[in-house]
PDB file of C-alpha atoms and ligand atoms in Angstrom:
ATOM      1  CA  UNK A   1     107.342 -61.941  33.053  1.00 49.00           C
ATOM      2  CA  UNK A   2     108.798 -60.171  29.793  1.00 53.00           C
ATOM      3  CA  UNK A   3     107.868 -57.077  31.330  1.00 58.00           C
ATOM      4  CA  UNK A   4     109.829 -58.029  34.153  1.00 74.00           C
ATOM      5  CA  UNK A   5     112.759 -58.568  31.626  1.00 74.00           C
ATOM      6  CA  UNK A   6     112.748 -55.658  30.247  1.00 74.00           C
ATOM      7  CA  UNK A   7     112.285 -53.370  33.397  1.00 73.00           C
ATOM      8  CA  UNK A   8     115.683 -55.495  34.409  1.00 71.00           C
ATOM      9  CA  UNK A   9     117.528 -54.856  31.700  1.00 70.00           C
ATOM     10  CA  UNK A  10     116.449 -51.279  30.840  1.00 70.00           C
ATOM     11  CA  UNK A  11     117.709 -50.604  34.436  1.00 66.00           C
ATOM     12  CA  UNK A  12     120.248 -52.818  35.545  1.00 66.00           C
ATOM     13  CA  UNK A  13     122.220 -53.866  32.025  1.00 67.00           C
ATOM     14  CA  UNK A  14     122.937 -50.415  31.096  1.00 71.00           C
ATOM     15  CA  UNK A  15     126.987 -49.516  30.222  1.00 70.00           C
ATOM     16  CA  UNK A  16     127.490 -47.204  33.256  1.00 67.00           C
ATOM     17  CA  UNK A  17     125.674 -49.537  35.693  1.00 67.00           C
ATOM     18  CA  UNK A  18     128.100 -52.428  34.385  1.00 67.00           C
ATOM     19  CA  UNK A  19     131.047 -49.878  34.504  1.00 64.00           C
ATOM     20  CA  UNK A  20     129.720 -49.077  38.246  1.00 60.00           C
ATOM     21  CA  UNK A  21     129.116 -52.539  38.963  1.00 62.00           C
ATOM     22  CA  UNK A  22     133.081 -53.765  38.304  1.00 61.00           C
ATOM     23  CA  UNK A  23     134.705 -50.671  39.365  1.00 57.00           C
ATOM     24  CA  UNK A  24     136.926 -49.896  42.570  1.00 52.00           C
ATOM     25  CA  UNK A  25     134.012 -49.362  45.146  1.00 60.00           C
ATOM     26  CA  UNK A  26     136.269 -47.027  46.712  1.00 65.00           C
ATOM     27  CA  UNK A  27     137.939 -44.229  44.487  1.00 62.00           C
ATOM     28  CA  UNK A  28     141.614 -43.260  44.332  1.00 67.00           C
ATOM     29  CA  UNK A  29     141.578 -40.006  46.995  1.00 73.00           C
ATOM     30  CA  UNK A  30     143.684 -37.249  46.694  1.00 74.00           C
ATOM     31  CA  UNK A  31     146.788 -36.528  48.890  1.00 70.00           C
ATOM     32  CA  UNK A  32     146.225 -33.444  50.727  1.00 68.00           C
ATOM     33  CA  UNK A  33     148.254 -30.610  50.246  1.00 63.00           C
ATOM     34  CA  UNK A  34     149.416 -30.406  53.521  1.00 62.00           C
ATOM     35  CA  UNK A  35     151.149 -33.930  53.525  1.00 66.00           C
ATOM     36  CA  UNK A  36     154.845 -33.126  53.364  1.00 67.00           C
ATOM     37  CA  UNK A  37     156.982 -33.962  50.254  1.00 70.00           C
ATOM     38  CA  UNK A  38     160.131 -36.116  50.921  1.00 80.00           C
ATOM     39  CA  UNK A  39     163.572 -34.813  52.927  1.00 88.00           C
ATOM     40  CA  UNK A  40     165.680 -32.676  50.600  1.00 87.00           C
ATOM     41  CA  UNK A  41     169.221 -31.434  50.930  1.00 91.00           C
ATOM     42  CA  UNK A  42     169.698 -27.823  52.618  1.00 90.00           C
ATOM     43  CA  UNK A  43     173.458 -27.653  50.911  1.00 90.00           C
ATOM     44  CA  UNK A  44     175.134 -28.035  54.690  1.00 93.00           C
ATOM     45  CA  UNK A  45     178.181 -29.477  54.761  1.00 94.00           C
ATOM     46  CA  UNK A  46     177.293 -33.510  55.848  1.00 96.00           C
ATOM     47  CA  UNK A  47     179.318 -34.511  58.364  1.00 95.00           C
ATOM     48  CA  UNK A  48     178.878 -38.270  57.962  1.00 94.00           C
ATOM     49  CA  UNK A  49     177.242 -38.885  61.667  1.00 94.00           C
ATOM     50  CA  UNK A  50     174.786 -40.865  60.438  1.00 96.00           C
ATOM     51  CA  UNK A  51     171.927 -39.506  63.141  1.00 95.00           C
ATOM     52  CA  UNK A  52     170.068 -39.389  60.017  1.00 95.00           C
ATOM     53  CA  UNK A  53     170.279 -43.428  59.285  1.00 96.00           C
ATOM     54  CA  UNK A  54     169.842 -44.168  63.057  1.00 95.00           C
ATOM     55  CA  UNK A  55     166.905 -42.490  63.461  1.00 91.00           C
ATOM     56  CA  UNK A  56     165.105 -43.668  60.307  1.00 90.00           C
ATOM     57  CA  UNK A  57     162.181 -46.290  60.993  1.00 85.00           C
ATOM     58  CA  UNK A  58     161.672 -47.571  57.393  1.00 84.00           C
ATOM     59  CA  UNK A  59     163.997 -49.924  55.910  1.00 87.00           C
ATOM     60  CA  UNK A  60     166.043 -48.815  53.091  1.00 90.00           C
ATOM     61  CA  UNK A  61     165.137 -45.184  52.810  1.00 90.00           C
ATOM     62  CA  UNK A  62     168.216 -43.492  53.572  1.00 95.00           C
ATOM     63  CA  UNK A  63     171.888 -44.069  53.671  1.00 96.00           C
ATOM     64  CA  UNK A  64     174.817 -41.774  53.493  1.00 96.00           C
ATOM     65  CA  UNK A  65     176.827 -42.124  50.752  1.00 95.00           C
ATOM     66  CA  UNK A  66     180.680 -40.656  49.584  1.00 93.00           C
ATOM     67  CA  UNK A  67     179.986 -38.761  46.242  1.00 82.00           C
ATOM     68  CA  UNK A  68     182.537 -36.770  45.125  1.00 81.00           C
ATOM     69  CA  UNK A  69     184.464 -35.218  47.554  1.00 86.00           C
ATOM     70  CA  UNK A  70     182.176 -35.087  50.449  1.00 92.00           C
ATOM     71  CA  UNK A  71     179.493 -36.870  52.491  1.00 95.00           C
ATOM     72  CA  UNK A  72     175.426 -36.922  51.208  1.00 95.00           C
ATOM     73  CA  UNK A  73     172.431 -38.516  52.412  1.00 95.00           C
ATOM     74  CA  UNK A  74     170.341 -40.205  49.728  1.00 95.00           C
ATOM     75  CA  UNK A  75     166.562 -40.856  49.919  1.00 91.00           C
ATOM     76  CA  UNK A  76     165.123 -43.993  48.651  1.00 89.00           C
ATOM     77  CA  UNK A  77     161.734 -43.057  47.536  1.00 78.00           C
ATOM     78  CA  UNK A  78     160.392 -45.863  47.334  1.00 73.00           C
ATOM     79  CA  UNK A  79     161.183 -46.776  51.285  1.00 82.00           C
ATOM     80  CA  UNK A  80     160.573 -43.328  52.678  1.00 81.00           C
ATOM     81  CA  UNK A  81     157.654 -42.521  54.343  1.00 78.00           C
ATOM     82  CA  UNK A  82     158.390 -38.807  54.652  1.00 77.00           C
ATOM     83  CA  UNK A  83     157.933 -39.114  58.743  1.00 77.00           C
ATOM     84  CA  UNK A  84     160.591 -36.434  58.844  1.00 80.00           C
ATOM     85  CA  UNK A  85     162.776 -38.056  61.750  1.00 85.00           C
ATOM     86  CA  UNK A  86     166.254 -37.932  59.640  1.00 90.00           C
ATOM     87  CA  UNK A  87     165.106 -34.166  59.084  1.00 89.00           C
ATOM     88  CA  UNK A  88     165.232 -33.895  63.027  1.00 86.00           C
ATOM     89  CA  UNK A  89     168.175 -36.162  63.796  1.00 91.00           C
ATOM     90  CA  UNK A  90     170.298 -34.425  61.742  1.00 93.00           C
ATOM     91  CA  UNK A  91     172.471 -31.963  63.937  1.00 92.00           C
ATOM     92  CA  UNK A  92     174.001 -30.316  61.194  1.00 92.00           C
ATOM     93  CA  UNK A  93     170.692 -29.145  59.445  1.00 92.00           C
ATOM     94  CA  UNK A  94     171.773 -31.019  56.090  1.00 95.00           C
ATOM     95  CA  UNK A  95     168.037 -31.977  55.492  1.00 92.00           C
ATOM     96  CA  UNK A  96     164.649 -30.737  55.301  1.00 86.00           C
ATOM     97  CA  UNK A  97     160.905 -31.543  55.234  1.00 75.00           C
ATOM     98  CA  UNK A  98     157.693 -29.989  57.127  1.00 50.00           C
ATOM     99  CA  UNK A  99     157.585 -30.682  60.500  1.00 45.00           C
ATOM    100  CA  UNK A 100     155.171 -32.520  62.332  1.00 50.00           C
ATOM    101  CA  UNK A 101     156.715 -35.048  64.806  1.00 53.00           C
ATOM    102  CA  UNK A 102     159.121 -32.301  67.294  1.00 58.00           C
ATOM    103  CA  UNK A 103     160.834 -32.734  70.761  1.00 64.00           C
ATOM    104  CA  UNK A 104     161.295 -29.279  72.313  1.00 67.00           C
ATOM    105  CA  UNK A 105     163.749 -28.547  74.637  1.00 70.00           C
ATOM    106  CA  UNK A 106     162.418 -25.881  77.154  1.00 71.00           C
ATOM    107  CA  UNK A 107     162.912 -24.535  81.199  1.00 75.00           C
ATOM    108  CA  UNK A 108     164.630 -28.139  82.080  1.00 79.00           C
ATOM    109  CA  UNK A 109     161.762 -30.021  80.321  1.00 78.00           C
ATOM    110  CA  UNK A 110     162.098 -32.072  77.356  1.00 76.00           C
ATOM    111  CA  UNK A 111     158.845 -32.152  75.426  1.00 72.00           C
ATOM    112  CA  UNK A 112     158.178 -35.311  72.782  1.00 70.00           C
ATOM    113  CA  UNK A 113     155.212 -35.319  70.708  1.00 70.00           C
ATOM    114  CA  UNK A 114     154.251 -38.720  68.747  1.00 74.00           C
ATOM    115  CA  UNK A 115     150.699 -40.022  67.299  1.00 83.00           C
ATOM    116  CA  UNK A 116     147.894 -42.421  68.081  1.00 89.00           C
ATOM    117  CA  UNK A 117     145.460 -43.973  65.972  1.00 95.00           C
ATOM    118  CA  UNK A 118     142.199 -45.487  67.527  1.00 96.00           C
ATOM    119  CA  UNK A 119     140.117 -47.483  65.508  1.00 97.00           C
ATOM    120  CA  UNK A 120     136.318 -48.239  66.978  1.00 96.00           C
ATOM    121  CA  UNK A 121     135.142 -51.507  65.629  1.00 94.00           C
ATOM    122  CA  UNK A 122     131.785 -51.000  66.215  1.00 94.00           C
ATOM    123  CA  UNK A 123     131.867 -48.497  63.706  1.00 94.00           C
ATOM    124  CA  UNK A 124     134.894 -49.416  61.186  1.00 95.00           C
ATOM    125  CA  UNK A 125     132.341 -50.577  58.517  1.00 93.00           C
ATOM    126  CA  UNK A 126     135.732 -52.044  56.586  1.00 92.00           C
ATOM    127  CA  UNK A 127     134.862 -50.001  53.591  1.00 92.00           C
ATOM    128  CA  UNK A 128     139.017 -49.589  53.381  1.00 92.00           C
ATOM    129  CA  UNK A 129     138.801 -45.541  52.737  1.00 93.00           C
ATOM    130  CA  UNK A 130     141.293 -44.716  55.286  1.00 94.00           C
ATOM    131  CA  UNK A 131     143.766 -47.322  54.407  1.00 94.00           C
ATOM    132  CA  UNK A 132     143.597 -46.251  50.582  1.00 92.00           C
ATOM    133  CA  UNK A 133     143.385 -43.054  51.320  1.00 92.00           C
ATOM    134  CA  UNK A 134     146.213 -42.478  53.610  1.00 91.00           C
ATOM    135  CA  UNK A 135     149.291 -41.071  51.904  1.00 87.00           C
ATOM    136  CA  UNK A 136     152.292 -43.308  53.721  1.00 87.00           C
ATOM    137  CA  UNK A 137     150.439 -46.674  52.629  1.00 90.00           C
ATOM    138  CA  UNK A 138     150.186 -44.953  49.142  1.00 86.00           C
ATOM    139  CA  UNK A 139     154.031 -45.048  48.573  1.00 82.00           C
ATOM    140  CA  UNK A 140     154.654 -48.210  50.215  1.00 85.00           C
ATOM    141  CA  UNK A 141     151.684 -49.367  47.872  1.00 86.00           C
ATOM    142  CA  UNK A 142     150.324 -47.693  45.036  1.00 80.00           C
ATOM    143  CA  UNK A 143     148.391 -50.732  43.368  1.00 81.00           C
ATOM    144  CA  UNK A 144     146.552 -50.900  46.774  1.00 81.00           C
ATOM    145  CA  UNK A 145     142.969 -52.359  45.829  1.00 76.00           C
ATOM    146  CA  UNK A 146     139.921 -50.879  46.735  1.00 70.00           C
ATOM    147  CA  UNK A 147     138.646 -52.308  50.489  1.00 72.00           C
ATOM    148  CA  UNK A 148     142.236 -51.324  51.506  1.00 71.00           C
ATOM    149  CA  UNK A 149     142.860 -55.192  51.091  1.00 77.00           C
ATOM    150  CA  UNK A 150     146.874 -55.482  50.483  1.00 80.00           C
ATOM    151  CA  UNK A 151     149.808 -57.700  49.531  1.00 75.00           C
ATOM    152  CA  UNK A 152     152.346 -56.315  51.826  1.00 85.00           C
ATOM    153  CA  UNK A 153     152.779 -56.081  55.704  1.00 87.00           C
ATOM    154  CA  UNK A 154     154.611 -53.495  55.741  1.00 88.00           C
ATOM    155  CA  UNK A 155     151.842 -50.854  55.281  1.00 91.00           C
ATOM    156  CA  UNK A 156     150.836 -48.151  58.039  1.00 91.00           C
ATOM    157  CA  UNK A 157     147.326 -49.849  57.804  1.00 93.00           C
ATOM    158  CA  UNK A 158     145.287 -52.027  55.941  1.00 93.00           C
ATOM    159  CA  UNK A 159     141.404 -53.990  56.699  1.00 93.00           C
ATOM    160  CA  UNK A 160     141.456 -57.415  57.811  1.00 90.00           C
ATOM    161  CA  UNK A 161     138.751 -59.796  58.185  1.00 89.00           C
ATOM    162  CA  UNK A 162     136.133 -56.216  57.318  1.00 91.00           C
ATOM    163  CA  UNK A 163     138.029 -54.121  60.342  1.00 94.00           C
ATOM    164  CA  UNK A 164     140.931 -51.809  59.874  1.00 95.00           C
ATOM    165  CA  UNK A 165     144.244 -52.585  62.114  1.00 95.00           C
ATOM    166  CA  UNK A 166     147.203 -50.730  62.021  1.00 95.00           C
ATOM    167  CA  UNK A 167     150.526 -52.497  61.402  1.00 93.00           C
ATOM    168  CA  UNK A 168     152.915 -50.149  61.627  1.00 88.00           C
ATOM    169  CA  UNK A 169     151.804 -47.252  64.224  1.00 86.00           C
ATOM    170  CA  UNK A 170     155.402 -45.885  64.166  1.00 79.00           C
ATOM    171  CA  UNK A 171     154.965 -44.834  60.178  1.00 81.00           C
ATOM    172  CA  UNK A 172     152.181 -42.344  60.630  1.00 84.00           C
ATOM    173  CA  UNK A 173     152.656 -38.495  60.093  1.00 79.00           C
ATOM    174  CA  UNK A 174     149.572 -37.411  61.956  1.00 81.00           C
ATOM    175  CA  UNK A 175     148.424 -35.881  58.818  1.00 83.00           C
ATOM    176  CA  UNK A 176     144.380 -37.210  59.924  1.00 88.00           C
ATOM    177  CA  UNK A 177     143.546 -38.226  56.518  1.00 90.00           C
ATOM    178  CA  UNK A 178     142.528 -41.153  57.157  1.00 94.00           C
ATOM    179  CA  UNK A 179     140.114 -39.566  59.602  1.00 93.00           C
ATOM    180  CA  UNK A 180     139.050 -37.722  56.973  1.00 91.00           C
ATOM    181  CA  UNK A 181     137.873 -39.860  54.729  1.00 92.00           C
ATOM    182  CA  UNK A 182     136.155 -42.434  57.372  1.00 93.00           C
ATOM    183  CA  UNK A 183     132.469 -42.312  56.508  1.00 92.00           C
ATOM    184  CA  UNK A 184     131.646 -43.518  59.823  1.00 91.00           C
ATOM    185  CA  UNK A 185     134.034 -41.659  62.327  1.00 93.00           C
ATOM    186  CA  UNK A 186     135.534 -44.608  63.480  1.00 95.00           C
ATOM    187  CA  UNK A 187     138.860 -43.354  62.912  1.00 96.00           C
ATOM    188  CA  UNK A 188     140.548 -41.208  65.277  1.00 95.00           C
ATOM    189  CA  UNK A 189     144.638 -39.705  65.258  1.00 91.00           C
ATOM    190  CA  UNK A 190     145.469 -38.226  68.063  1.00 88.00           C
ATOM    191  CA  UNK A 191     148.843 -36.109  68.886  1.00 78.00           C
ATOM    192  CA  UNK A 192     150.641 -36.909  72.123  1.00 76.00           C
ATOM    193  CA  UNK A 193     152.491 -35.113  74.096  1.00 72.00           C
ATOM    194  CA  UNK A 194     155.160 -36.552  76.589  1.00 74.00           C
ATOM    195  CA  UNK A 195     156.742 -34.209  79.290  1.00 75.00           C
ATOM    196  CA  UNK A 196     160.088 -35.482  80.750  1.00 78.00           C
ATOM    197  CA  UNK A 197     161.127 -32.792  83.607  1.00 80.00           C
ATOM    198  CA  UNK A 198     165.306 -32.922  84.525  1.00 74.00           C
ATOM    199  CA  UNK A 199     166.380 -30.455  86.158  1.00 69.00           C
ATOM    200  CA  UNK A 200     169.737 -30.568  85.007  1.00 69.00           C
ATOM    201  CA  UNK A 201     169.096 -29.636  81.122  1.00 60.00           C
ATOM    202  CA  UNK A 202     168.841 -26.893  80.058  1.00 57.00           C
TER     203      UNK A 202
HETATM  204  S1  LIG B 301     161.677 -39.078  56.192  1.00 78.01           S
HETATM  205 FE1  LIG B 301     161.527 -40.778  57.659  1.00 78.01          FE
HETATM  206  S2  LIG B 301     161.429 -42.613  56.382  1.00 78.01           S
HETATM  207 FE2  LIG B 301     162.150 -40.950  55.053  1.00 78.01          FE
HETATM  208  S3  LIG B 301     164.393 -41.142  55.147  1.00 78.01           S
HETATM  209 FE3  LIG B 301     163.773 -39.653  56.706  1.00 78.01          FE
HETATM  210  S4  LIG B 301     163.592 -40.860  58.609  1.00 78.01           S
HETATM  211 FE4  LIG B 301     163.592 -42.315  56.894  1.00 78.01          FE
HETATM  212  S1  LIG B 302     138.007 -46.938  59.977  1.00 78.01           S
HETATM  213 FE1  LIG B 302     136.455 -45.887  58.727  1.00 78.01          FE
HETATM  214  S2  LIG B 302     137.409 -45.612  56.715  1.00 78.01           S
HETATM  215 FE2  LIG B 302     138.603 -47.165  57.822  1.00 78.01          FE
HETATM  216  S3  LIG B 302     137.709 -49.115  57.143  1.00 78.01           S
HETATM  217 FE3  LIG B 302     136.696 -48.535  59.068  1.00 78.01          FE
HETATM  218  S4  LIG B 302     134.854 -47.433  58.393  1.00 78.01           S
HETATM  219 FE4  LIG B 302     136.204 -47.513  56.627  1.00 78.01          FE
HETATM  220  S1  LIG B 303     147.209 -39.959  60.177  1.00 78.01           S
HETATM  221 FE1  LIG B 303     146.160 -41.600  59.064  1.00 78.01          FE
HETATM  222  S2  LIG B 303     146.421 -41.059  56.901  1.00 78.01           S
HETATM  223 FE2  LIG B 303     147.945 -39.850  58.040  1.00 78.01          FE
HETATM  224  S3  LIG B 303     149.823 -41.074  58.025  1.00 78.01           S
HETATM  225 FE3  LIG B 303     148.694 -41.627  59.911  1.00 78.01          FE
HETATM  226  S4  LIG B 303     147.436 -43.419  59.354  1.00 78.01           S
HETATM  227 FE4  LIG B 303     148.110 -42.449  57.427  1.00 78.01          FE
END
């Protein structure tokens, strides 16, 4: 049996294994490059129509506000979740951010493109990677644990009872890093596309 002691500890009660042992199980992941930054100002003229607020799905991340002499959206980083939408909304182009979500106008058709995330629970292993990983739960949570276990409800998604769920479908950018980083391919975002004809628009 001291042999047995010592093969244990040589191997097992080392620093790093220790270190290994208490540490997140999984690792803060990059943001990729592609993810778009946050809406900024173009320098148009605001006109105070407040598209920009209507359209907005996260609470608190933008409001309009009288500065100076004229009219200015403001951005509430901590809120935003850089889907873009006031960037659309806004007729007068007074913001501006990559584009992902886009309705098109074209030969009396309207064309509206949102997102879908399916999550296979046969193979969500509830190892959390795509919750920590993706980059709108990262500023609605930064101290997000490892397991993509969370305080809030107000994140895009999070794992419950070992499966991921999505809580808030309408905050995701289609950016497919969570699919990314799924070990298992259990995660899957998909782009739709809705096609309204009227013949009367343009
Ligand atoms: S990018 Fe999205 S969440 Fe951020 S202010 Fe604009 S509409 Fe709101
Ligand atoms: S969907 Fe994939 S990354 Fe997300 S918890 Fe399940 S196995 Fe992990
Ligand atoms: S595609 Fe995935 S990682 Fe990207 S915003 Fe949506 S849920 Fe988050």
């Amino acid at each position: 049996m001291p042999f047995s002691l010592v093969y244990y500890l040589s191997h097992f009660a080392r620093i790093e294994w220790v270190k290994n042992f208490f540490a997140a199980k999984t690792a803060p992941l990059e943001t990729p490059p592609y993810f778009r930054g946050f809406p900024e100002l173009t320098g148009e003229l605001c006109q105070h129509s407040l598209f920009c607020m209507m359209a907005c799905p996260a609470p608190g991340a933008i409001d309009v506000v009288h500065s100076g002499k004229k009219w200015e959206p403001r951005i509430h980083k901590g809120h935003c979740i850089r889907c873009g939408l006031c960037v659309e909304a806004c007729p007068h182009g007074v913001l501006r951010s990559g584009r992902i979500l886009d309705t098109i106008h074209r030969e009396h058709t309207t064309l509206s493109f949102s997102f879908r995330i399916d999550i296979d629970p046969d193979k969500c292993m509830g190892c959390g990677n795509c919750a920590v990983a993706c980059p709108v739960n990262k500023v609605i949570d930064a101290q997000m644990s490892h397991g993509g276990k969370a305080s809030t409800d107000q994140l895009l998604l999070r794992v419950n009872a070992g499966k991921s769920e999505v809580l808030h479908m309408e905050k995701c950018t289609g950016c497919k890093t969570c699919e990314n980083h799924c070990p298992n391919e259990a995660i899957r975002v998909s782009r739709l596309l809705e096609a309204v004809q009227n013949p009367e628009a343009p």
